[in-house]
Amino acid sequence: MTTAVTDRYPTRGRAPAVPIPRAEPVVWTGPGTGPIPDAVVDSYDSAGFLAIDRLISPVEVRALRQELARLCADEAVRRDERAVVEKDSAAVRSIFEVHRISEPIAALARDPRILGRVRQILGSEVYVHQSRVNLMPGFTGQGFYWHSDFETWHAEDGMPLMRAVSVSIALTDNFPYNGGLMLMPGSHRTFVPCPGETPDQNYRESLREQEIGVPSQQALTELAAAHGIEQFTGPAGSALMFDSNCMHGSGSNITPFPRSNIFLVFNSVDNTLSEPFGAPRPRPEFVAGRDFTPLG
Amino acid sequence: MTTAVTDRYPTRGRAPAVPIPRAEPVVWTGPGTGPIPDAVVDSYDSAGFLAIDRLISPVEVRALRQELARLCADEAVRRDERAVVEKDSAAVRSIFEVHRISEPIAALARDPRILGRVRQILGSEVYVHQSRVNLMPGFTGQGFYWHSDFETWHAEDGMPLMRAVSVSIALTDNFPYNGGLMLMPGSHRTFVPCPGETPDQNYRESLREQEIGVPSQQALTELAAAHGIEQFTGPAGSALMFDSNCMHGSGSNITPFPRSNIFLVFNSVDNTLSEPFGAPRPRPEFVAGRDFTPLG
């Protein structure tokens, strides 16, 4: 029997849960080919992420926060299936495909400060695989358990290889104690298969709280022992770029300081989606875009 | 009508929820009267806490961790009402009055390194108001919402004034990201009354998760804006001493790194318990000791 596409990274109960070494590169260009200094590119290559202090200015942060407030107050947006609204508080927690809802966020996805860096990492033209805004409240922020985005995108969206980059732009200050992102540096070089078969329509639950696509405690213990944990902290306007396979998660936020960010995922046009590798059918386009037109 | 004891700090729905300035001192001795250097005493006076790097040695840490493991495996201890056992996992989360259960922990409560510092802060002989060990697991550690211990001890135990000190001795490394204690420096100078009447037997629930004795979000927002937030981090063996009225809490712990500590509360013999100021009857002795014999 032959299959059209080889599955280099079997997961979701389709193989023994043994870690698989990454086969493809992390950085797809040579030295001196873009705005990121070579030493920083090297650290991205080994850690799987890099932070950019104050990528956007305080004036831009203020404008984007106003845009988020406007979106969250818009009844049409709140009723849209792309908005994740908390049951108890009726607060908007996320809005997906937000670069097709908001003109300022569409412009941000094309901003040369972001796009230039992303193309440098991925070595090709890119398109938006997913975009969203996240709003984590103070006092009751829930956090998100450890996961590799690529594991989900591969299993549920059909992304063949690890050739995607996420950019998170902080619109609030990230302290070590208000639920900011934790990452395991170097974890992007290991694919951790996750147990369990993917239920149909899994995304409806997994956007709130992930139960499938969760690494075992043993795998996480080994990864954390090997790599340690780092946190993304910094003032509003700072950005984090991270590899699609970097193991990451976030804890709760009981502080009065809320967190919000804009999250943009760029995939290489040479890595476009096939059928899902570990799910009955693809997730909807607002979670995993299938318009592969390069950003220009 | 006259009451035997004046209630300087009404709470639990017995007064408008307006913050009350602290009346009594934080440090009850003058300069040069104990093992803590004067500059550190001054910082305790203004912040409401101080950290001691490696108060006990790695050998002592190892011995105490073995003692905790022994206690948690002891069926008699597990069945004792003083043990808080998680419903789902059957794991021991806390053991109260542990200085009367464990000889090594009784010795620790009398250790001159601890007792000397505590007497220096409180300016008198002291006794143990409460002792416990806490075991916070990795991956699923729940954290504890913001609270002032004194608010509970005053309302539910009848502690008249803020003349008690807590000492937390870390038996595991405290990182910024594995659910360690957060404190608001300077918050110990303000008493924040909490809304709601205390239900009878409230302690049974509140030892797991506090719902009564919780400050309002508005009060916490104001305190955090005024004082900021600091975290207690450091290697195993380090200790934190903090004032009974310091606002503190902890977030969740999704990392593989568990946390455990020994928690000892010392109260001045000049501040012994009366009837509760905001509860139908006193909590049991294993939560709030009424043997006021000075430690010697």
Coordinates of C-alpha atoms in Angstrom, one line a residue:
Chain A
M1 CA 0.0 0.0 0.0
T2 CA 1.3 3.5 -0.8
T3 CA 0.2 6.8 0.6
A4 CA 0.4 10.1 -1.2
V5 CA 2.2 11.9 1.5
T6 CA 4.7 10.3 3.9
D7 CA 4.0 10.9 7.5
R8 CA 7.3 11.7 9.1
Y9 CA 5.7 12.5 12.5
P10 CA 3.0 10.0 13.4
T11 CA 0.9 10.9 16.4
R12 CA -2.5 10.5 18.1
G13 CA -2.2 6.8 18.7
R14 CA -0.9 6.1 15.2
A15 CA 2.5 5.0 16.5
P16 CA 4.3 4.1 19.7
A17 CA 4.8 7.3 21.8
V18 CA 8.5 7.5 21.2
P19 CA 10.1 10.9 20.6
I20 CA 11.1 11.5 17.0
P21 CA 14.2 13.6 16.1
R22 CA 13.4 16.6 13.9
A23 CA 14.5 16.0 10.3
E24 CA 14.2 19.4 8.7
P25 CA 16.1 22.7 9.4
V26 CA 15.0 25.3 11.8
V27 CA 16.5 28.2 9.9
W28 CA 16.1 28.0 6.1
T29 CA 18.5 30.7 5.0
G30 CA 22.3 31.3 5.3
P31 CA 24.0 34.1 7.2
G32 CA 23.5 37.7 6.4
T33 CA 20.2 37.3 4.5
G34 CA 17.8 39.4 6.6
P35 CA 17.1 41.9 9.3
I36 CA 17.9 39.5 12.2
P37 CA 21.6 39.6 13.2
D38 CA 23.4 36.3 12.6
A39 CA 24.1 35.7 16.3
V40 CA 20.4 36.0 17.1
V41 CA 19.5 33.7 14.2
D42 CA 22.0 31.2 15.7
S43 CA 20.3 31.4 19.1
Y44 CA 16.9 30.9 17.4
D45 CA 18.3 27.9 15.7
S46 CA 19.4 26.3 19.0
A47 CA 16.6 27.6 21.3
G48 CA 13.7 27.6 18.9
F49 CA 12.6 31.1 19.8
L50 CA 13.8 34.7 20.0
A51 CA 12.4 37.8 21.8
I52 CA 12.4 41.2 20.3
D53 CA 12.3 44.0 22.8
R54 CA 9.7 46.7 21.9
L55 CA 9.2 45.6 18.2
I56 CA 6.3 48.1 18.0
S57 CA 6.1 51.5 19.7
P58 CA 3.9 52.5 22.6
V59 CA 1.8 54.5 20.2
E60 CA 1.2 51.4 18.1
V61 CA 0.5 49.4 21.2
R62 CA -2.2 51.9 22.3
A63 CA -3.8 51.9 18.8
L64 CA -3.9 48.1 18.7
R65 CA -5.4 47.9 22.3
Q66 CA -8.1 50.2 21.2
E67 CA -8.7 48.0 18.2
L68 CA -9.0 45.0 20.5
A69 CA -11.5 46.8 22.7
R70 CA -13.5 47.8 19.7
L71 CA -13.6 44.2 18.4
C72 CA -14.6 42.8 21.8
A73 CA -17.5 45.2 22.1
D74 CA -18.7 44.5 18.5
E75 CA -21.9 42.4 18.8
A76 CA -21.3 41.0 15.3
V77 CA -17.8 39.8 16.3
R78 CA -19.0 38.4 19.6
R79 CA -21.6 36.3 17.8
D80 CA -19.1 35.2 15.1
E81 CA -18.0 31.5 15.4
R82 CA -14.4 32.8 15.2
A83 CA -14.8 34.4 18.7
V84 CA -14.2 32.3 21.8
V85 CA -16.4 33.7 24.5
E86 CA -16.1 32.5 28.2
K87 CA -19.3 30.8 29.4
D88 CA -19.3 32.3 32.9
S89 CA -18.2 35.9 32.3
A90 CA -19.3 36.4 28.7
A91 CA -15.8 37.9 28.2
V92 CA -14.1 37.4 24.8
R93 CA -11.0 35.2 25.3
S94 CA -9.9 34.9 21.7
I95 CA -10.8 36.0 18.2
F96 CA -9.5 33.8 15.4
E97 CA -8.8 34.8 11.8
V98 CA -8.6 38.3 13.1
H99 CA -6.4 39.5 10.2
R100 CA -9.5 39.1 8.0
I101 CA -11.7 40.9 10.5
S102 CA -9.5 43.8 11.5
E103 CA -7.7 46.1 9.0
P104 CA -5.0 47.2 11.5
I105 CA -4.2 43.6 12.3
A106 CA -4.1 42.7 8.6
A107 CA -1.6 45.5 8.2
L108 CA 0.5 44.1 11.1
A109 CA 0.7 40.7 9.4
R110 CA 2.3 42.5 6.4
D111 CA 4.5 44.8 8.4
P112 CA 8.1 44.5 7.1
R113 CA 9.4 44.4 10.7
I114 CA 7.6 41.1 11.1
L115 CA 7.5 39.7 7.5
G116 CA 11.2 40.4 6.9
R117 CA 12.2 38.4 10.0
V118 CA 9.7 35.6 9.2
R119 CA 11.0 35.2 5.6
Q120 CA 14.5 35.1 6.9
I121 CA 13.8 32.2 9.2
L122 CA 11.7 30.2 6.7
G123 CA 13.7 31.0 3.5
S124 CA 10.6 31.5 1.3
E125 CA 7.4 33.4 0.7
V126 CA 4.9 32.8 3.5
Y127 CA 1.2 33.0 4.1
V128 CA -0.9 33.3 7.3
H129 CA -1.8 29.8 8.7
Q130 CA -3.6 31.2 11.7
S131 CA -4.2 34.5 13.4
R132 CA -5.8 35.4 16.6
V133 CA -6.0 37.9 19.5
N134 CA -5.8 36.5 23.0
L135 CA -7.2 38.2 26.0
M136 CA -6.3 36.7 29.4
P137 CA -8.0 38.4 32.2
G138 CA -6.5 39.2 35.6
F139 CA -7.5 37.3 38.7
T140 CA -9.0 34.3 36.8
G141 CA -6.7 33.7 33.8
Q142 CA -6.6 30.0 33.1
G143 CA -3.4 29.3 31.3
F144 CA -2.8 26.7 28.7
Y145 CA -1.1 23.3 29.2
W146 CA 2.1 22.3 27.5
H147 CA 1.9 21.5 23.8
S148 CA 3.7 21.7 20.5
D149 CA 1.6 23.7 18.0
F150 CA 3.1 21.7 15.2
E151 CA 1.7 18.5 16.7
T152 CA -1.8 19.9 16.3
W153 CA -1.2 21.5 13.0
H154 CA 0.2 18.3 11.6
A155 CA -2.4 16.0 13.1
E156 CA -5.5 18.1 12.6
D157 CA -4.6 20.5 9.8
G158 CA -2.3 18.4 7.6
M159 CA 0.8 20.6 7.9
P160 CA 3.6 18.3 6.5
L161 CA 6.8 19.7 8.0
M162 CA 8.1 22.1 10.7
R163 CA 8.4 25.1 8.5
A164 CA 6.2 27.6 10.3
V165 CA 6.9 30.4 12.7
S166 CA 4.6 32.0 15.3
V167 CA 4.9 35.6 16.3
S168 CA 3.3 36.8 19.5
I169 CA 3.1 40.6 20.0
A170 CA 2.5 41.6 23.6
L171 CA 0.0 44.4 24.1
T172 CA 0.4 44.4 27.8
D173 CA 3.5 44.0 30.0
N174 CA 4.6 40.4 30.5
F175 CA 5.9 39.8 34.0
P176 CA 7.2 36.4 35.3
Y177 CA 4.0 36.1 37.4
N178 CA 1.0 37.0 35.2
G179 CA 0.7 33.9 33.1
G180 CA 3.1 34.7 30.3
L181 CA 4.4 32.0 27.9
M182 CA 6.9 29.4 29.1
L183 CA 9.1 27.6 26.6
M184 CA 11.5 24.7 26.7
P185 CA 14.6 25.9 24.8
G186 CA 15.8 23.2 22.4
S187 CA 12.6 21.2 22.6
H188 CA 11.8 22.1 18.9
R189 CA 14.3 19.5 17.8
T190 CA 12.2 16.6 19.1
F191 CA 8.7 15.7 18.0
V192 CA 6.7 14.3 20.9
P193 CA 3.9 12.1 19.6
C194 CA 0.7 12.4 21.7
P195 CA -1.5 9.6 22.8
G196 CA -5.2 9.2 22.0
E197 CA -7.2 9.4 18.8
T198 CA -8.6 12.8 17.7
P199 CA -12.4 13.0 18.1
D200 CA -14.3 14.6 15.3
Q201 CA -14.8 18.4 15.8
N202 CA -12.1 18.3 18.4
Y203 CA -11.2 21.9 17.8
R204 CA -14.4 23.1 19.4
E205 CA -13.1 22.0 22.8
S206 CA -9.4 22.3 22.2
L207 CA -9.6 26.0 21.6
R208 CA -10.7 26.4 25.1
E209 CA -8.8 23.6 26.8
Q210 CA -6.7 21.0 25.1
E211 CA -7.3 17.4 26.1
I212 CA -6.1 15.7 22.9
G213 CA -2.6 16.6 21.6
V214 CA -1.2 16.6 25.1
P215 CA 2.3 15.2 25.7
S216 CA 2.7 12.6 28.4
Q217 CA 4.0 13.7 31.8
Q218 CA 7.0 11.4 31.3
A219 CA 7.9 13.1 28.0
L220 CA 7.5 16.6 29.5
T221 CA 9.7 15.6 32.5
E222 CA 12.4 14.3 30.2
L223 CA 12.2 17.5 28.0
A224 CA 12.3 19.8 31.0
A225 CA 15.2 17.9 32.6
A226 CA 17.2 18.2 29.3
H227 CA 16.3 21.7 28.3
G228 CA 14.9 23.6 31.3
I229 CA 12.2 26.3 31.1
E230 CA 12.4 30.0 30.0
Q231 CA 9.7 32.6 30.2
F232 CA 8.9 35.4 27.7
T233 CA 8.8 38.6 29.7
G234 CA 9.1 42.2 28.6
P235 CA 7.2 45.4 28.2
A236 CA 4.1 45.9 26.0
G237 CA 5.2 46.0 22.3
S238 CA 7.7 43.3 22.7
A239 CA 7.4 40.2 20.5
L240 CA 8.3 36.6 20.6
M241 CA 9.0 34.5 17.5
F242 CA 9.0 30.8 18.0
D243 CA 9.3 27.6 16.0
S244 CA 6.2 25.6 15.3
N245 CA 7.5 22.6 17.3
C246 CA 8.7 24.4 20.4
M247 CA 7.1 23.0 23.5
H248 CA 5.3 25.7 25.4
G249 CA 2.5 26.5 27.8
S250 CA 1.3 29.0 30.3
G251 CA 0.2 29.0 33.9
S252 CA -2.7 30.8 35.6
N253 CA -2.9 34.5 36.2
I254 CA -4.2 35.5 39.6
T255 CA -2.6 38.9 39.5
P256 CA -4.7 42.0 38.8
F257 CA -2.6 42.5 35.6
P258 CA -4.4 41.2 32.5
R259 CA -2.5 40.0 29.4
S260 CA -3.4 40.4 25.8
N261 CA -1.5 39.7 22.6
I262 CA -1.8 39.3 18.9
F263 CA -0.7 35.9 17.6
L264 CA 0.2 35.4 14.0
V265 CA 1.3 32.1 12.5
F266 CA 3.3 32.2 9.2
N267 CA 3.7 29.0 7.2
S268 CA 6.1 28.6 4.2
V269 CA 4.4 28.4 0.8
D270 CA 6.5 25.3 0.3
N271 CA 4.8 23.6 3.3
T272 CA 1.1 24.0 2.4
L273 CA -1.5 21.9 4.0
S274 CA -2.5 18.4 2.9
E275 CA -5.2 16.2 4.4
P276 CA -4.9 15.9 8.3
F277 CA -2.4 13.3 9.4
G278 CA -4.3 12.4 12.5
A279 CA -7.9 13.5 12.4
P280 CA -11.1 12.6 10.6
R281 CA -11.3 15.9 8.7
P282 CA -9.6 19.3 8.5
R283 CA -10.4 22.0 11.0
P284 CA -12.3 25.0 9.7
E285 CA -10.4 27.7 7.7
F286 CA -10.6 30.3 10.4
V287 CA -8.4 28.1 12.5
A288 CA -6.2 26.7 9.7
G289 CA -6.1 28.9 6.6
R290 CA -6.1 27.2 3.2
D291 CA -5.6 30.4 1.1
F292 CA -1.9 29.9 0.4
T293 CA -1.5 33.2 -1.5
P294 CA 1.9 34.7 -0.3
L295 CA 1.8 37.9 1.7
G296 CA 3.2 40.7 -0.3
Chain B
M1 CA -23.0 47.3 75.5
T2 CA -19.4 46.6 76.1
T3 CA -17.2 43.9 74.6
A4 CA -14.3 42.3 76.4
V5 CA -11.9 42.8 73.5
T6 CA -11.9 45.7 71.1
D7 CA -12.0 44.6 67.4
R8 CA -9.5 46.9 65.7
Y9 CA -9.9 45.0 62.4
P10 CA -13.6 44.2 61.7
T11 CA -14.1 41.9 58.6
R12 CA -16.5 39.3 57.2
G13 CA -19.4 41.6 56.6
R14 CA -19.1 43.2 60.1
A15 CA -18.1 46.6 58.7
P16 CA -17.9 48.5 55.4
A17 CA -15.2 47.0 53.2
V18 CA -12.8 50.0 53.6
P19 CA -9.1 49.3 54.1
I20 CA -7.9 50.0 57.6
P21 CA -4.4 51.3 58.3
R22 CA -2.3 49.0 60.5
A23 CA -1.9 50.4 64.0
E24 CA 0.7 48.2 65.6
P25 CA 4.5 47.9 64.7
V26 CA 5.9 45.4 62.3
V27 CA 9.2 45.0 64.1
W28 CA 9.0 44.9 67.9
T29 CA 12.6 45.4 68.8
G30 CA 15.2 48.2 68.3
P31 CA 18.4 48.0 66.3
G32 CA 21.2 45.5 67.0
T33 CA 19.0 43.1 69.0
G34 CA 19.3 39.8 67.1
P35 CA 20.8 37.8 64.3
I36 CA 19.2 39.7 61.4
P37 CA 21.3 42.7 60.3
D38 CA 19.7 46.1 60.9
A39 CA 19.4 46.9 57.2
V40 CA 17.5 43.6 56.6
V41 CA 15.3 44.3 59.5
D42 CA 14.5 47.7 58.0
S43 CA 13.6 46.1 54.6
Y44 CA 11.4 43.6 56.5
D45 CA 9.7 46.6 58.2
S46 CA 8.9 48.3 54.9
A47 CA 8.3 45.2 52.7
G48 CA 6.7 42.9 55.2
F49 CA 9.0 40.0 54.3
L50 CA 12.6 38.9 53.9
A51 CA 14.2 36.0 52.2
I52 CA 17.1 34.0 53.6
D53 CA 19.2 32.2 51.0
R54 CA 20.1 28.7 52.0
L55 CA 19.0 28.9 55.6
I56 CA 19.4 25.2 55.9
S57 CA 22.0 23.0 54.2
P58 CA 21.5 20.6 51.3
V59 CA 22.0 17.7 53.8
E60 CA 19.2 19.0 56.0
V61 CA 17.0 19.5 53.0
R62 CA 17.5 15.9 52.0
A63 CA 16.7 14.6 55.5
L64 CA 13.6 16.7 55.7
R65 CA 12.4 15.6 52.2
Q66 CA 12.8 12.0 53.4
E67 CA 10.8 12.8 56.5
L68 CA 8.0 14.3 54.3
A69 CA 8.0 11.2 52.1
R70 CA 7.8 9.0 55.2
L71 CA 4.9 11.0 56.6
C72 CA 3.0 10.9 53.3
A73 CA 3.4 7.2 53.0
D74 CA 2.2 6.6 56.7
E75 CA -1.3 5.3 56.6
A76 CA -2.0 6.6 60.1
V77 CA -1.0 10.1 59.0
R78 CA -3.0 9.8 55.8
R79 CA -6.1 9.0 57.7
D80 CA -5.5 11.7 60.3
E81 CA -7.9 14.7 60.1
R82 CA -4.8 16.8 60.0
A83 CA -3.8 15.6 56.6
V84 CA -5.4 17.2 53.5
V85 CA -5.6 14.6 50.8
E86 CA -6.6 15.4 47.2
K87 CA -9.9 13.7 46.2
D88 CA -8.8 12.7 42.7
S89 CA -5.2 11.6 43.1
A90 CA -5.2 10.5 46.8
A91 CA -2.0 12.6 47.1
V92 CA -1.2 14.3 50.4
R93 CA -1.3 18.0 49.8
S94 CA -0.8 19.3 53.3
I95 CA -0.3 18.0 56.9
F96 CA -1.2 20.3 59.7
E97 CA 0.2 20.5 63.2
V98 CA 3.1 18.6 61.8
H99 CA 5.5 19.8 64.5
R100 CA 3.5 17.5 66.9
I101 CA 3.6 14.6 64.4
S102 CA 7.3 14.8 63.3
E103 CA 10.3 15.0 65.6
P104 CA 12.6 16.5 63.0
I105 CA 10.0 19.3 62.3
A106 CA 9.5 19.9 66.0
A107 CA 13.3 20.4 66.2
L108 CA 13.2 22.8 63.2
A109 CA 10.6 25.0 65.0
R110 CA 13.0 25.3 67.9
D111 CA 16.1 25.8 65.7
P112 CA 18.0 28.9 66.8
R113 CA 18.5 30.0 63.2
I114 CA 14.7 30.4 63.0
L115 CA 13.7 31.1 66.6
G116 CA 16.3 33.8 67.0
R117 CA 15.1 35.7 63.9
V118 CA 11.5 35.3 64.9
R119 CA 12.0 36.6 68.4
Q120 CA 14.0 39.6 67.0
I121 CA 11.0 40.5 64.8
L122 CA 8.3 40.0 67.4
G123 CA 10.2 41.3 70.5
S124 CA 8.9 38.6 72.8
E125 CA 8.8 34.9 73.5
V126 CA 6.8 33.0 70.9
Y127 CA 4.8 29.8 70.4
V128 CA 3.6 27.9 67.3
H129 CA 0.2 29.1 66.1
Q130 CA 0.2 26.8 63.1
S131 CA 2.5 24.4 61.4
R132 CA 2.2 22.4 58.2
V133 CA 4.0 20.9 55.3
N134 CA 2.8 21.7 51.8
L135 CA 3.3 19.5 48.8
M136 CA 2.4 21.0 45.5
P137 CA 2.7 18.5 42.6
G138 CA 4.1 19.3 39.2
F139 CA 1.8 19.5 36.2
T140 CA -1.4 19.9 38.2
G141 CA -0.5 22.3 41.1
Q142 CA -3.5 24.4 41.8
G143 CA -2.1 27.5 43.6
F144 CA -3.8 29.6 46.2
Y145 CA -5.6 32.9 45.7
W146 CA -4.6 36.2 47.3
H147 CA -5.2 36.5 51.0
S148 CA -3.8 37.9 54.2
D149 CA -3.3 35.2 56.8
F150 CA -4.0 37.6 59.6
E151 CA -7.5 38.3 58.2
T152 CA -8.3 34.6 58.7
W153 CA -6.5 34.2 62.0
H154 CA -8.2 37.3 63.3
A155 CA -11.7 36.4 62.0
E156 CA -11.7 32.6 62.6
D157 CA -9.0 32.1 65.3
G158 CA -9.4 35.2 67.5
M159 CA -5.8 36.5 67.0
P160 CA -6.1 40.1 68.3
L161 CA -3.2 41.9 66.6
M162 CA -0.6 41.6 63.8
R163 CA 2.2 40.2 65.9
A164 CA 2.9 36.9 64.2
V165 CA 5.5 35.8 61.6
S166 CA 5.3 33.0 59.1
V167 CA 8.5 31.1 58.1
S168 CA 8.3 29.1 54.9
I169 CA 11.3 26.8 54.3
A170 CA 11.6 25.6 50.7
L171 CA 12.5 21.9 50.3
T172 CA 12.6 22.2 46.5
D173 CA 13.9 24.9 44.2
N174 CA 11.5 27.8 43.7
F175 CA 11.6 29.1 40.2
P176 CA 9.6 32.1 39.0
Y177 CA 7.4 29.7 37.0
N178 CA 6.5 26.7 39.3
G179 CA 3.9 28.3 41.5
G180 CA 6.0 29.9 44.2
L181 CA 4.7 32.5 46.6
M182 CA 3.9 36.0 45.3
L183 CA 3.8 38.9 47.7
M184 CA 2.8 42.5 47.6
P185 CA 5.6 44.4 49.4
G186 CA 4.2 47.0 51.8
S187 CA 0.7 45.5 51.8
H188 CA 1.2 44.4 55.4
R189 CA 0.5 48.0 56.5
T190 CA -3.1 47.9 55.3
F191 CA -5.9 45.6 56.6
V192 CA -8.3 44.7 53.9
P193 CA -11.7 43.6 55.3
C194 CA -13.2 40.8 53.3
P195 CA -16.9 40.5 52.4
G196 CA -19.2 37.7 53.4
E197 CA -20.1 36.0 56.7
T198 CA -18.0 33.0 57.8
P199 CA -20.0 29.8 57.5
D200 CA -19.7 27.3 60.4
Q201 CA -16.9 24.8 59.9
N202 CA -15.5 27.0 57.1
Y203 CA -12.0 25.6 57.6
R204 CA -12.9 22.3 56.1
E205 CA -13.3 23.9 52.7
S206 CA -10.9 26.8 53.1
L207 CA -7.9 24.5 53.7
R208 CA -8.4 23.3 50.1
E209 CA -9.6 26.4 48.4
Q210 CA -10.5 29.7 50.1
E211 CA -13.9 31.3 49.2
I212 CA -14.4 33.3 52.4
G213 CA -11.7 35.7 53.5
V214 CA -11.0 36.7 50.0
P215 CA -10.3 40.4 49.2
S216 CA -12.3 42.1 46.5
Q217 CA -10.8 42.5 43.1
Q218 CA -10.9 46.3 43.6
A219 CA -8.9 46.1 46.8
L220 CA -6.3 43.8 45.1
T221 CA -6.1 46.1 42.1
E222 CA -5.4 49.1 44.3
L223 CA -2.8 47.2 46.4
A224 CA -1.0 45.9 43.4
A225 CA -0.9 49.3 41.8
A226 CA 0.5 50.8 44.9
H227 CA 3.0 48.1 45.8
G228 CA 3.6 45.8 42.9
I229 CA 4.3 42.1 43.2
E230 CA 7.4 40.2 44.1
Q231 CA 8.1 36.5 44.0
F232 CA 10.0 34.3 46.4
T233 CA 12.5 32.3 44.4
G234 CA 15.7 30.5 45.3
P235 CA 17.3 27.1 45.8
A236 CA 16.0 24.5 48.2
G237 CA 16.9 25.3 51.8
S238 CA 16.0 29.0 51.4
A239 CA 13.5 30.5 53.7
L240 CA 10.9 33.3 53.6
M241 CA 9.9 35.1 56.7
F242 CA 6.7 37.2 56.2
D243 CA 4.4 39.3 58.3
S244 CA 1.0 37.9 59.2
N245 CA -0.8 40.6 57.2
C246 CA 1.2 40.5 54.0
M247 CA -1.0 40.0 51.0
H248 CA 0.2 36.9 49.2
G249 CA -0.9 34.1 46.9
S250 CA 0.4 31.6 44.3
G251 CA -0.4 30.6 40.8
S252 CA -0.7 27.2 39.2
N253 CA 2.2 24.9 38.5
I254 CA 2.1 23.1 35.2
T255 CA 5.8 22.5 35.1
P256 CA 7.2 19.1 35.9
F257 CA 9.0 20.6 38.9
P258 CA 7.0 20.0 42.2
R259 CA 7.3 22.2 45.2
S260 CA 7.3 21.4 48.8
N261 CA 7.9 23.4 51.9
I262 CA 7.6 23.5 55.7
F263 CA 5.4 26.3 57.0
L264 CA 5.7 27.5 60.6
V265 CA 3.7 30.3 62.1
F266 CA 5.0 31.9 65.3
N267 CA 2.8 34.2 67.4
S268 CA 3.9 36.4 70.2
V269 CA 2.9 35.2 73.7
D270 CA 1.6 38.7 74.2
N271 CA -0.9 38.2 71.3
T272 CA -2.6 34.9 72.3
L273 CA -6.0 34.0 70.9
S274 CA -9.3 35.2 72.2
E275 CA -12.7 34.2 70.8
P276 CA -12.9 34.5 67.0
F277 CA -13.7 38.0 65.8
G278 CA -15.7 36.9 62.7
A279 CA -16.8 33.3 63.0
P280 CA -19.3 31.2 65.0
R281 CA -16.6 29.2 66.8
P282 CA -12.9 28.7 66.8
R283 CA -11.2 26.4 64.4
P284 CA -9.7 23.2 65.7
E285 CA -6.4 23.3 67.6
F286 CA -4.5 21.6 64.8
V287 CA -5.1 24.6 62.6
A288 CA -4.8 27.3 65.3
G289 CA -2.9 26.2 68.4
R290 CA -4.1 27.2 71.8
D291 CA -1.1 25.8 73.8
F292 CA 0.6 29.2 74.4
T293 CA 3.7 27.7 76.1
P294 CA 6.7 29.6 74.8
L295 CA 9.2 27.7 72.7
G296 CA 12.5 27.3 74.6

